[in-house]
PDB file of C-alpha atoms in Angstrom:
ATOM      1  CA  MET A   1     -87.708 -92.172 -53.900  1.00  0.00           C
ATOM      2  CA  VAL A   2     -88.885 -94.791 -51.431  1.00  0.00           C
ATOM      3  CA  HIS A   3     -91.841 -96.639 -52.954  1.00  0.00           C
ATOM      4  CA  SER A   4     -94.904 -94.417 -53.367  1.00  0.00           C
ATOM      5  CA  PHE A   5     -93.704 -91.432 -51.315  1.00  0.00           C
ATOM      6  CA  PRO A   6     -95.235 -89.095 -50.145  1.00  0.00           C
ATOM      7  CA  THR A   7     -98.170 -91.346 -49.218  1.00  0.00           C
ATOM      8  CA  ARG A   8     -95.931 -94.095 -47.829  1.00  0.00           C
ATOM      9  CA  ARG A   9     -96.749 -95.030 -44.216  1.00  0.00           C
ATOM     10  CA  SER A  10     -94.254 -93.580 -41.752  1.00  0.00           C
ATOM     11  CA  SER A  11     -94.174 -96.886 -39.863  1.00  0.00           C
ATOM     12  CA  ASP A  12     -92.917 -98.627 -43.008  1.00  0.00           C
ATOM     13  CA  LEU A  13     -90.228 -95.991 -43.549  1.00  0.00           C
ATOM     14  CA  LEU A  14     -88.991 -96.520 -39.999  1.00  0.00           C
ATOM     15  CA  ASN A  15     -88.445-100.194 -40.696  1.00  0.00           C
ATOM     16  CA  SER A  16     -84.708-100.672 -41.340  1.00  0.00           C
ATOM     17  CA  GLU A  17     -85.223-103.959 -43.201  1.00  0.00           C
ATOM     18  CA  ASP A  18     -87.693-102.240 -45.521  1.00  0.00           C
ATOM     19  CA  ARG A  19     -85.169 -99.479 -46.233  1.00  0.00           C
ATOM     20  CA  ILE A  20     -82.443-102.034 -46.975  1.00  0.00           C
ATOM     21  CA  ARG A  21     -84.709-103.841 -49.440  1.00  0.00           C
ATOM     22  CA  ALA A  22     -85.491-100.520 -51.145  1.00  0.00           C
ATOM     23  CA  LEU A  23     -81.796 -99.612 -51.379  1.00  0.00           C
ATOM     24  CA  ALA A  24     -80.992-103.034 -52.817  1.00  0.00           C
ATOM     25  CA  LYS A  25     -83.179-102.191 -55.810  1.00  0.00           C
ATOM     26  CA  PHE A  26     -81.124 -99.110 -56.680  1.00  0.00           C
ATOM     27  CA  THR A  27     -78.890 -99.401 -59.736  1.00  0.00           C
ATOM     28  CA  SER A  28     -76.182 -97.157 -61.130  1.00  0.00           C
ATOM     29  CA  ALA A  29     -78.243 -96.585 -64.261  1.00  0.00           C
ATOM     30  CA  GLY A  30     -81.354 -95.777 -62.252  1.00  0.00           C
ATOM     31  CA  LEU A  31     -79.513 -93.311 -60.033  1.00  0.00           C
ATOM     32  CA  SER A  32     -77.922 -91.661 -63.079  1.00  0.00           C
ATOM     33  CA  LYS A  33     -81.347 -91.371 -64.729  1.00  0.00           C
ATOM     34  CA  PHE A  34     -82.797 -89.765 -61.596  1.00  0.00           C
ATOM     35  CA  TYR A  35     -79.911 -87.281 -61.347  1.00  0.00           C
ATOM     36  CA  ASN A  36     -80.076 -86.308 -65.020  1.00  0.00           C
ATOM     37  CA  GLU A  37     -83.860 -85.920 -65.114  1.00  0.00           C
ATOM     38  CA  LYS A  38     -84.521 -84.369 -61.721  1.00  0.00           C
ATOM     39  CA  CYS A  39     -81.329 -82.566 -60.724  1.00  0.00           C
ATOM     40  CA  LEU A  40     -79.907 -81.336 -64.046  1.00  0.00           C
ATOM     41  CA  ASN A  41     -83.091 -79.424 -64.791  1.00  0.00           C
ATOM     42  CA  LEU A  42     -82.922 -75.693 -65.521  1.00  0.00           C
ATOM     43  CA  ASP A  43     -86.398 -75.269 -64.046  1.00  0.00           C
ATOM     44  CA  ASN A  44     -85.184 -76.734 -60.761  1.00  0.00           C
ATOM     45  CA  THR A  45     -81.787 -75.057 -60.410  1.00  0.00           C
ATOM     46  CA  VAL A  46     -80.346 -71.983 -58.734  1.00  0.00           C
ATOM     47  CA  ILE A  47     -76.640 -71.227 -59.085  1.00  0.00           C
ATOM     48  CA  ALA A  48     -75.217 -69.099 -56.294  1.00  0.00           C
ATOM     49  CA  ILE A  49     -71.586 -67.968 -56.042  1.00  0.00           C
ATOM     50  CA  SER A  50     -69.994 -66.562 -52.914  1.00  0.00           C
ATOM     51  CA  GLY A  51     -66.459 -65.732 -51.852  1.00  0.00           C
ATOM     52  CA  ASP A  52     -63.447 -63.628 -52.643  1.00  0.00           C
ATOM     53  CA  LEU A  53     -63.590 -64.194 -56.403  1.00  0.00           C
ATOM     54  CA  ASP A  54     -62.647 -61.900 -59.239  1.00  0.00           C
ATOM     55  CA  GLN A  55     -64.592 -61.646 -62.494  1.00  0.00           C
ATOM     56  CA  ASN A  56     -62.333 -64.130 -64.325  1.00  0.00           C
ATOM     57  CA  GLN A  57     -62.851 -66.794 -61.664  1.00  0.00           C
ATOM     58  CA  ILE A  58     -66.601 -66.307 -61.736  1.00  0.00           C
ATOM     59  CA  GLU A  59     -66.646 -66.617 -65.527  1.00  0.00           C
ATOM     60  CA  LYS A  60     -64.657 -69.875 -65.311  1.00  0.00           C
ATOM     61  CA  VAL A  61     -67.242 -71.339 -62.948  1.00  0.00           C
ATOM     62  CA  LEU A  62     -70.104 -70.222 -65.174  1.00  0.00           C
ATOM     63  CA  ASN A  63     -68.416 -71.670 -68.261  1.00  0.00           C
ATOM     64  CA  ILE A  64     -68.136 -75.024 -66.515  1.00  0.00           C
ATOM     65  CA  MET A  65     -71.834 -74.880 -65.629  1.00  0.00           C
ATOM     66  CA  LYS A  66     -72.699 -74.058 -69.253  1.00  0.00           C
ATOM     67  CA  LYS A  67     -71.085 -77.313 -70.387  1.00  0.00           C
ATOM     68  CA  VAL A  68     -73.468 -79.371 -68.270  1.00  0.00           C
ATOM     69  CA  LYS A  69     -76.153 -81.166 -70.286  1.00  0.00           C
ATOM     70  CA  TRP A  70     -79.088 -79.339 -68.740  1.00  0.00           C
ATOM     71  CA  ARG A  71     -82.662 -80.365 -69.389  1.00  0.00           C
ATOM     72  CA  ASN A  72     -85.244 -77.747 -70.260  1.00  0.00           C
ATOM     73  CA  GLY A  73     -88.215 -79.814 -69.188  1.00  0.00           C
ATOM     74  CA  LYS A  74     -90.831 -78.512 -66.785  1.00  0.00           C
ATOM     75  CA  ASN A  75     -90.050 -79.553 -63.236  1.00  0.00           C
ATOM     76  CA  ILE A  76     -93.004 -81.553 -61.936  1.00  0.00           C
ATOM     77  CA  LEU A  77     -93.297 -81.527 -58.169  1.00  0.00           C
ATOM     78  CA  PRO A  78     -94.673 -84.595 -56.391  1.00  0.00           C
ATOM     79  CA  THR A  79     -98.258 -84.486 -55.179  1.00  0.00           C
ATOM     80  CA  PRO A  80     -98.293 -82.904 -51.715  1.00  0.00           C
ATOM     81  CA  PRO A  81     -99.341 -85.316 -48.970  1.00  0.00           C
ATOM     82  CA  LYS A  82    -102.832 -84.841 -47.569  1.00  0.00           C
ATOM     83  CA  SER A  83    -103.628 -84.695 -43.878  1.00  0.00           C
ATOM     84  CA  PRO A  84    -106.104 -87.288 -42.628  1.00  0.00           C
ATOM     85  CA  SER A  85    -109.668 -86.156 -42.064  1.00  0.00           C
ATOM     86  CA  GLY A  86    -110.539 -86.111 -38.384  1.00  0.00           C
ATOM     87  CA  LYS A  87    -108.451 -87.801 -35.727  1.00  0.00           C
ATOM     88  CA  ALA A  88    -106.035 -90.611 -36.576  1.00  0.00           C
ATOM     89  CA  LEU A  89    -103.941 -92.879 -34.369  1.00  0.00           C
ATOM     90  CA  SER A  90    -100.794 -94.724 -35.403  1.00  0.00           C
ATOM     91  CA  SER A  91     -98.799 -97.075 -33.211  1.00  0.00           C
ATOM     92  CA  ILE A  92     -95.270 -98.168 -34.087  1.00  0.00           C
ATOM     93  CA  LYS A  93     -93.127-100.789 -32.344  1.00  0.00           C
ATOM     94  CA  LEU A  94     -89.340-100.475 -32.530  1.00  0.00           C
ATOM     95  CA  PRO A  95     -86.397-102.355 -30.959  1.00  0.00           C
ATOM     96  CA  ARG A  96     -85.777 -99.690 -28.328  1.00  0.00           C
ATOM     97  CA  GLU A  97     -86.469 -99.210 -24.632  1.00  0.00           C
ATOM     98  CA  GLN A  98     -87.921 -95.717 -24.760  1.00  0.00           C
ATOM     99  CA  THR A  99     -91.503 -94.784 -25.620  1.00  0.00           C
ATOM    100  CA  VAL A 100     -92.377 -91.615 -27.548  1.00  0.00           C
ATOM    101  CA  ALA A 101     -95.811 -90.015 -27.387  1.00  0.00           C
ATOM    102  CA  SER A 102     -96.792 -87.315 -29.885  1.00  0.00           C
ATOM    103  CA  VAL A 103     -99.738 -85.286 -31.149  1.00  0.00           C
ATOM    104  CA  SER A 104     -99.535 -83.548 -34.553  1.00  0.00           C
ATOM    105  CA  PHE A 105    -101.646 -80.924 -36.322  1.00  0.00           C
ATOM    106  CA  PRO A 106    -101.501 -79.758 -39.983  1.00  0.00           C
ATOM    107  CA  SER A 107     -99.826 -76.347 -40.239  1.00  0.00           C
ATOM    108  CA  CYS A 108     -98.508 -74.612 -43.377  1.00  0.00           C
ATOM    109  CA  ASP A 109     -96.127 -74.897 -46.325  1.00  0.00           C
ATOM    110  CA  PHE A 110     -92.699 -73.271 -46.606  1.00  0.00           C
ATOM    111  CA  ARG A 111     -94.087 -70.223 -48.418  1.00  0.00           C
ATOM    112  CA  SER A 112     -96.535 -69.249 -45.691  1.00  0.00           C
ATOM    113  CA  PRO A 113     -95.844 -66.247 -43.416  1.00  0.00           C
ATOM    114  CA  ASP A 114     -96.836 -68.549 -40.542  1.00  0.00           C
ATOM    115  CA  ARG A 115     -93.442 -70.231 -40.837  1.00  0.00           C
ATOM    116  CA  TYR A 116     -91.759 -67.347 -39.000  1.00  0.00           C
ATOM    117  CA  ARG A 117     -94.204 -67.492 -36.097  1.00  0.00           C
ATOM    118  CA  LEU A 118     -93.913 -71.276 -35.881  1.00  0.00           C
ATOM    119  CA  ASN A 119     -90.125 -71.017 -35.722  1.00  0.00           C
ATOM    120  CA  ILE A 120     -90.457 -68.745 -32.692  1.00  0.00           C
ATOM    121  CA  ALA A 121     -92.975 -71.078 -31.058  1.00  0.00           C
ATOM    122  CA  SER A 122     -90.792 -74.115 -31.699  1.00  0.00           C
ATOM    123  CA  SER A 123     -87.742 -72.417 -30.198  1.00  0.00           C
ATOM    124  CA  ALA A 124     -89.756 -71.373 -27.126  1.00  0.00           C
ATOM    125  CA  MET A 125     -91.374 -74.766 -26.547  1.00  0.00           C
ATOM    126  CA  ASN A 126     -88.165 -76.767 -26.729  1.00  0.00           C
ATOM    127  CA  GLY A 127     -86.691 -75.302 -23.572  1.00  0.00           C
ATOM    128  CA  MET A 128     -86.862 -76.469 -19.968  1.00  0.00           C
ATOM    129  CA  ASN A 129     -89.067 -73.488 -19.141  1.00  0.00           C
ATOM    130  CA  SER A 130     -91.862 -74.568 -21.479  1.00  0.00           C
ATOM    131  CA  ALA A 131     -95.240 -75.419 -19.963  1.00  0.00           C
ATOM    132  CA  LEU A 132     -95.173 -78.909 -21.475  1.00  0.00           C
ATOM    133  CA  PHE A 133     -91.752 -79.706 -19.985  1.00  0.00           C
ATOM    134  CA  LYS A 134     -92.725 -78.393 -16.564  1.00  0.00           C
ATOM    135  CA  LYS A 135     -96.010 -80.294 -16.534  1.00  0.00           C
ATOM    136  CA  ILE A 136     -94.611 -83.660 -17.615  1.00  0.00           C
ATOM    137  CA  ARG A 137     -91.053 -83.548 -16.314  1.00  0.00           C
ATOM    138  CA  GLU A 138     -91.058 -81.336 -13.238  1.00  0.00           C
ATOM    139  CA  GLU A 139     -94.577 -81.816 -11.884  1.00  0.00           C
ATOM    140  CA  ASN A 140     -94.975 -85.500 -12.757  1.00  0.00           C
ATOM    141  CA  GLY A 141     -91.337 -86.635 -13.082  1.00  0.00           C
ATOM    142  CA  MET A 142     -92.035 -88.688 -16.190  1.00  0.00           C
ATOM    143  CA  ALA A 143     -90.369 -87.406 -19.358  1.00  0.00           C
ATOM    144  CA  TYR A 144     -86.781 -87.785 -20.519  1.00  0.00           C
ATOM    145  CA  TYR A 145     -87.470 -84.890 -22.877  1.00  0.00           C
ATOM    146  CA  THR A 146     -90.371 -82.906 -24.358  1.00  0.00           C
ATOM    147  CA  GLY A 147     -90.707 -80.438 -27.180  1.00  0.00           C
ATOM    148  CA  MET A 148     -92.428 -79.128 -30.260  1.00  0.00           C
ATOM    149  CA  SER A 149     -91.214 -79.639 -33.819  1.00  0.00           C
ATOM    150  CA  SER A 150     -92.364 -77.776 -36.903  1.00  0.00           C
ATOM    151  CA  PHE A 151     -92.012 -79.266 -40.383  1.00  0.00           C
ATOM    152  CA  MET A 152     -92.892 -77.495 -43.628  1.00  0.00           C
ATOM    153  CA  GLY A 153     -92.684 -78.670 -47.234  1.00  0.00           C
ATOM    154  CA  ILE A 154     -94.180 -78.063 -50.671  1.00  0.00           C
ATOM    155  CA  GLY A 155     -97.559 -78.975 -49.188  1.00  0.00           C
ATOM    156  CA  CYS A 156     -99.117 -78.508 -45.802  1.00  0.00           C
ATOM    157  CA  GLY A 157     -96.624 -79.289 -43.047  1.00  0.00           C
ATOM    158  CA  HIS A 158     -97.317 -80.069 -39.417  1.00  0.00           C
ATOM    159  CA  ILE A 159     -96.410 -79.185 -35.858  1.00  0.00           C
ATOM    160  CA  THR A 160     -95.839 -81.943 -33.331  1.00  0.00           C
ATOM    161  CA  PHE A 161     -95.859 -81.919 -29.549  1.00  0.00           C
ATOM    162  CA  TYR A 162     -93.905 -84.876 -28.180  1.00  0.00           C
ATOM    163  CA  ALA A 163     -92.376 -86.473 -25.096  1.00  0.00           C
ATOM    164  CA  GLY A 164     -89.902 -89.314 -24.543  1.00  0.00           C
ATOM    165  CA  ILE A 165     -91.070 -91.433 -21.601  1.00  0.00           C
ATOM    166  CA  SER A 166     -91.204 -94.899 -20.047  1.00  0.00           C
ATOM    167  CA  PHE A 167     -93.924 -97.160 -21.430  1.00  0.00           C
ATOM    168  CA  LYS A 168     -95.722 -97.272 -18.077  1.00  0.00           C
ATOM    169  CA  ASP A 169     -96.289 -93.496 -18.255  1.00  0.00           C
ATOM    170  CA  LEU A 170     -97.736 -93.502 -21.783  1.00  0.00           C
ATOM    171  CA  GLU A 171    -101.431 -93.074 -21.007  1.00  0.00           C
ATOM    172  CA  LYS A 172    -100.890 -90.320 -18.448  1.00  0.00           C
ATOM    173  CA  THR A 173     -98.473 -88.468 -20.748  1.00  0.00           C
ATOM    174  CA  MET A 174    -100.909 -88.513 -23.666  1.00  0.00           C
ATOM    175  CA  LYS A 175    -103.593 -87.023 -21.429  1.00  0.00           C
ATOM    176  CA  ILE A 176    -101.232 -84.215 -20.400  1.00  0.00           C
ATOM    177  CA  ILE A 177    -100.208 -83.436 -23.998  1.00  0.00           C
ATOM    178  CA  ARG A 178    -103.875 -83.301 -25.064  1.00  0.00           C
ATOM    179  CA  SER A 179    -104.666 -81.081 -22.078  1.00  0.00           C
ATOM    180  CA  GLU A 180    -101.800 -78.676 -22.811  1.00  0.00           C
ATOM    181  CA  CYS A 181    -102.878 -78.445 -26.465  1.00  0.00           C
ATOM    182  CA  GLY A 182    -106.374 -77.603 -25.250  1.00  0.00           C
ATOM    183  CA  LYS A 183    -105.019 -74.759 -23.120  1.00  0.00           C
ATOM    184  CA  MET A 184    -103.322 -73.295 -26.203  1.00  0.00           C
ATOM    185  CA  LEU A 185    -106.730 -72.612 -27.750  1.00  0.00           C
ATOM    186  CA  SER A 186    -107.084 -69.606 -25.459  1.00  0.00           C
ATOM    187  CA  GLY A 187    -104.030 -67.965 -27.058  1.00  0.00           C
ATOM    188  CA  GLY A 188    -101.521 -68.548 -24.284  1.00  0.00           C
ATOM    189  CA  ALA A 189     -99.182 -71.123 -25.833  1.00  0.00           C
ATOM    190  CA  ILE A 190     -96.024 -69.278 -24.761  1.00  0.00           C
ATOM    191  CA  SER A 191     -95.287 -66.512 -22.260  1.00  0.00           C
ATOM    192  CA  GLU A 192     -93.752 -63.092 -22.864  1.00  0.00           C
ATOM    193  CA  ALA A 193     -90.420 -64.248 -21.435  1.00  0.00           C
ATOM    194  CA  GLU A 194     -90.370 -67.381 -23.605  1.00  0.00           C
ATOM    195  CA  PHE A 195     -91.277 -65.307 -26.653  1.00  0.00           C
ATOM    196  CA  GLU A 196     -88.531 -62.748 -26.134  1.00  0.00           C
ATOM    197  CA  ASP A 197     -85.915 -65.421 -25.418  1.00  0.00           C
ATOM    198  CA  ALA A 198     -86.872 -67.427 -28.510  1.00  0.00           C
ATOM    199  CA  LYS A 199     -86.871 -64.371 -30.770  1.00  0.00           C
ATOM    200  CA  GLU A 200     -83.460 -63.302 -29.452  1.00  0.00           C
ATOM    201  CA  LYS A 201     -82.006 -66.756 -30.216  1.00  0.00           C
ATOM    202  CA  ILE A 202     -83.372 -66.725 -33.758  1.00  0.00           C
ATOM    203  CA  LEU A 203     -82.129 -63.199 -34.472  1.00  0.00           C
ATOM    204  CA  PHE A 204     -78.685 -64.136 -33.171  1.00  0.00           C
ATOM    205  CA  HIS A 205     -78.579 -67.191 -35.451  1.00  0.00           C
ATOM    206  CA  ILE A 206     -79.569 -65.051 -38.452  1.00  0.00           C
ATOM    207  CA  SER A 207     -76.863 -62.473 -37.690  1.00  0.00           C
ATOM    208  CA  GLU A 208     -74.318 -65.282 -37.396  1.00  0.00           C
ATOM    209  CA  SER A 209     -75.376 -66.766 -40.741  1.00  0.00           C
ATOM    210  CA  HIS A 210     -75.121 -63.346 -42.404  1.00  0.00           C
ATOM    211  CA  MET A 211     -71.465 -63.173 -41.385  1.00  0.00           C
ATOM    212  CA  ASN A 212     -70.764 -66.554 -42.986  1.00  0.00           C
ATOM    213  CA  PRO A 213     -70.607 -66.199 -46.811  1.00  0.00           C
ATOM    214  CA  LYS A 214     -71.318 -69.906 -47.352  1.00  0.00           C
ATOM    215  CA  GLU A 215     -74.385 -70.000 -45.110  1.00  0.00           C
ATOM    216  CA  ARG A 216     -75.644 -66.700 -46.478  1.00  0.00           C
ATOM    217  CA  VAL A 217     -75.481 -67.650 -50.122  1.00  0.00           C
ATOM    218  CA  MET A 218     -76.917 -71.133 -49.485  1.00  0.00           C
ATOM    219  CA  ALA A 219     -79.862 -69.692 -47.558  1.00  0.00           C
ATOM    220  CA  ALA A 220     -80.526 -67.139 -50.297  1.00  0.00           C
ATOM    221  CA  ALA A 221     -80.327 -69.812 -53.016  1.00  0.00           C
ATOM    222  CA  ILE A 222     -82.734 -72.121 -51.196  1.00  0.00           C
ATOM    223  CA  GLU A 223     -85.253 -69.313 -50.660  1.00  0.00           C
ATOM    224  CA  GLU A 224     -85.050 -68.487 -54.375  1.00  0.00           C
ATOM    225  CA  LEU A 225     -85.418 -72.151 -55.330  1.00  0.00           C
ATOM    226  CA  ILE A 226     -88.576 -72.701 -53.277  1.00  0.00           C
ATOM    227  CA  GLY A 227     -90.177 -69.521 -54.561  1.00  0.00           C
ATOM    228  CA  ASN A 228     -89.735 -67.078 -51.681  1.00  0.00           C
ATOM    229  CA  GLY A 229     -87.157 -64.951 -53.482  1.00  0.00           C
ATOM    230  CA  LEU A 230     -83.460 -64.212 -52.907  1.00  0.00           C
ATOM    231  CA  GLU A 231     -84.278 -61.300 -50.627  1.00  0.00           C
ATOM    232  CA  SER A 232     -86.327 -63.431 -48.240  1.00  0.00           C
ATOM    233  CA  HIS A 233     -83.346 -64.509 -46.138  1.00  0.00           C
ATOM    234  CA  GLU A 234     -81.935 -60.972 -46.139  1.00  0.00           C
ATOM    235  CA  ASN A 235     -85.247 -59.579 -44.873  1.00  0.00           C
ATOM    236  CA  ALA A 236     -85.723 -62.233 -42.193  1.00  0.00           C
ATOM    237  CA  THR A 237     -84.316 -60.056 -39.399  1.00  0.00           C
ATOM    238  CA  ASP A 238     -86.876 -57.283 -39.988  1.00  0.00           C
ATOM    239  CA  ILE A 239     -89.689 -59.813 -40.321  1.00  0.00           C
ATOM    240  CA  TYR A 240     -88.898 -61.487 -36.995  1.00  0.00           C
ATOM    241  CA  LYS A 241     -88.528 -58.146 -35.203  1.00  0.00           C
ATOM    242  CA  GLU A 242     -92.051 -57.150 -36.224  1.00  0.00           C
ATOM    243  CA  ILE A 243     -93.712 -60.369 -35.028  1.00  0.00           C
ATOM    244  CA  THR A 244     -95.626 -60.012 -31.766  1.00  0.00           C
ATOM    245  CA  LEU A 245     -96.365 -62.487 -28.987  1.00  0.00           C
ATOM    246  CA  LYS A 246    -100.077 -62.191 -29.783  1.00  0.00           C
ATOM    247  CA  GLU A 247     -99.461 -63.219 -33.418  1.00  0.00           C
ATOM    248  CA  VAL A 248     -97.480 -66.297 -32.377  1.00  0.00           C
ATOM    249  CA  ASN A 249    -100.063 -67.447 -29.840  1.00  0.00           C
ATOM    250  CA  GLU A 250    -102.946 -66.802 -32.242  1.00  0.00           C
ATOM    251  CA  THR A 251    -101.179 -68.856 -34.920  1.00  0.00           C
ATOM    252  CA  ILE A 252    -100.694 -71.793 -32.543  1.00  0.00           C
ATOM    253  CA  ALA A 253    -104.295 -71.529 -31.304  1.00  0.00           C
ATOM    254  CA  ARG A 254    -105.609 -71.607 -34.880  1.00  0.00           C
ATOM    255  CA  ILE A 255    -103.523 -74.650 -35.764  1.00  0.00           C
ATOM    256  CA  VAL A 256    -104.354 -76.733 -32.680  1.00  0.00           C
ATOM    257  CA  SER A 257    -108.052 -75.947 -33.143  1.00  0.00           C
ATOM    258  CA  SER A 258    -108.034 -78.136 -36.258  1.00  0.00           C
ATOM    259  CA  LYS A 259    -110.268 -81.200 -36.139  1.00  0.00           C
ATOM    260  CA  ASN A 260    -107.609 -83.012 -38.144  1.00  0.00           C
ATOM    261  CA  GLN A 261    -104.863 -84.382 -35.924  1.00  0.00           C
ATOM    262  CA  ILE A 262    -102.639 -87.426 -35.645  1.00  0.00           C
ATOM    263  CA  GLU A 263    -101.478 -89.177 -32.517  1.00  0.00           C
ATOM    264  CA  VAL A 264     -98.393 -91.320 -33.028  1.00  0.00           C
ATOM    265  CA  ILE A 265     -97.057 -93.621 -30.335  1.00  0.00           C
ATOM    266  CA  VAL A 266     -93.707 -95.355 -30.631  1.00  0.00           C
ATOM    267  CA  THR A 267     -93.319 -98.221 -28.144  1.00  0.00           C
ATOM    268  CA  PRO A 268     -90.720-100.919 -27.438  1.00  0.00           C
ATOM    269  CA  GLU A 269     -91.289-104.211 -29.237  1.00  0.00           C
ATOM    270  CA  LYS A 270     -91.413-106.028 -25.909  1.00  0.00           C
ATOM    271  CA  ALA A 271     -93.541-103.455 -24.074  1.00  0.00           C
ATOM    272  CA  GLU A 272     -95.851-104.928 -21.449  1.00  0.00           C
TER     273      GLU A 272
END
């Protein structure tokens, strides 16, 4: 919705003045048109009902939904963003004191089986026992925080290794992040202990969501909407239990071996 998304530069999207100018162009008629054409589309809708409802109550809800002026048009998804070819560097200046250093690699979309392995890796690498945290924070005393994030969408997503630091430590931190990514090529991104701890956390979260009717039905509806099927969320526990440490480390090694990567540095406006 913001300009020519998804090819819009991230640095422009981070600019608050730019966002305000974009919002100022919104009109009630334009928003209504967007809602009617994009949201009220039968090809882009999943209706999920959960709760202690009897048949009459369910029929009342469905009758209300039938009165909506649905469109039957084909839902056209936006063109997936493309990863840059080779290495790319982007530097962003923001009115903040902290500096953020990051290295990203293209990964997978939200239909790929890799998403389960990346969720385990992300959980493992965001703890204080991760190799990246120990190297930057404990051994060098530089980072406020470190971690790995995994983002997936309709097109190829990405994984990002990042650290929040002081500007004076930027160059050294980037060298460490690159070095740690290089070590992952050998298939040792996370340890057995990190793997087991991360998997246990994820399985606990799934069991908790299964006991919450609202979370359960929303998760099932989203999986159906994006094409993974209603049963995908229900089968997640068995899928995670079968994943091995070797599979997770091999997935990370394959991703970080890509020649396509992006380094993004966010620095203070008055950095010296």
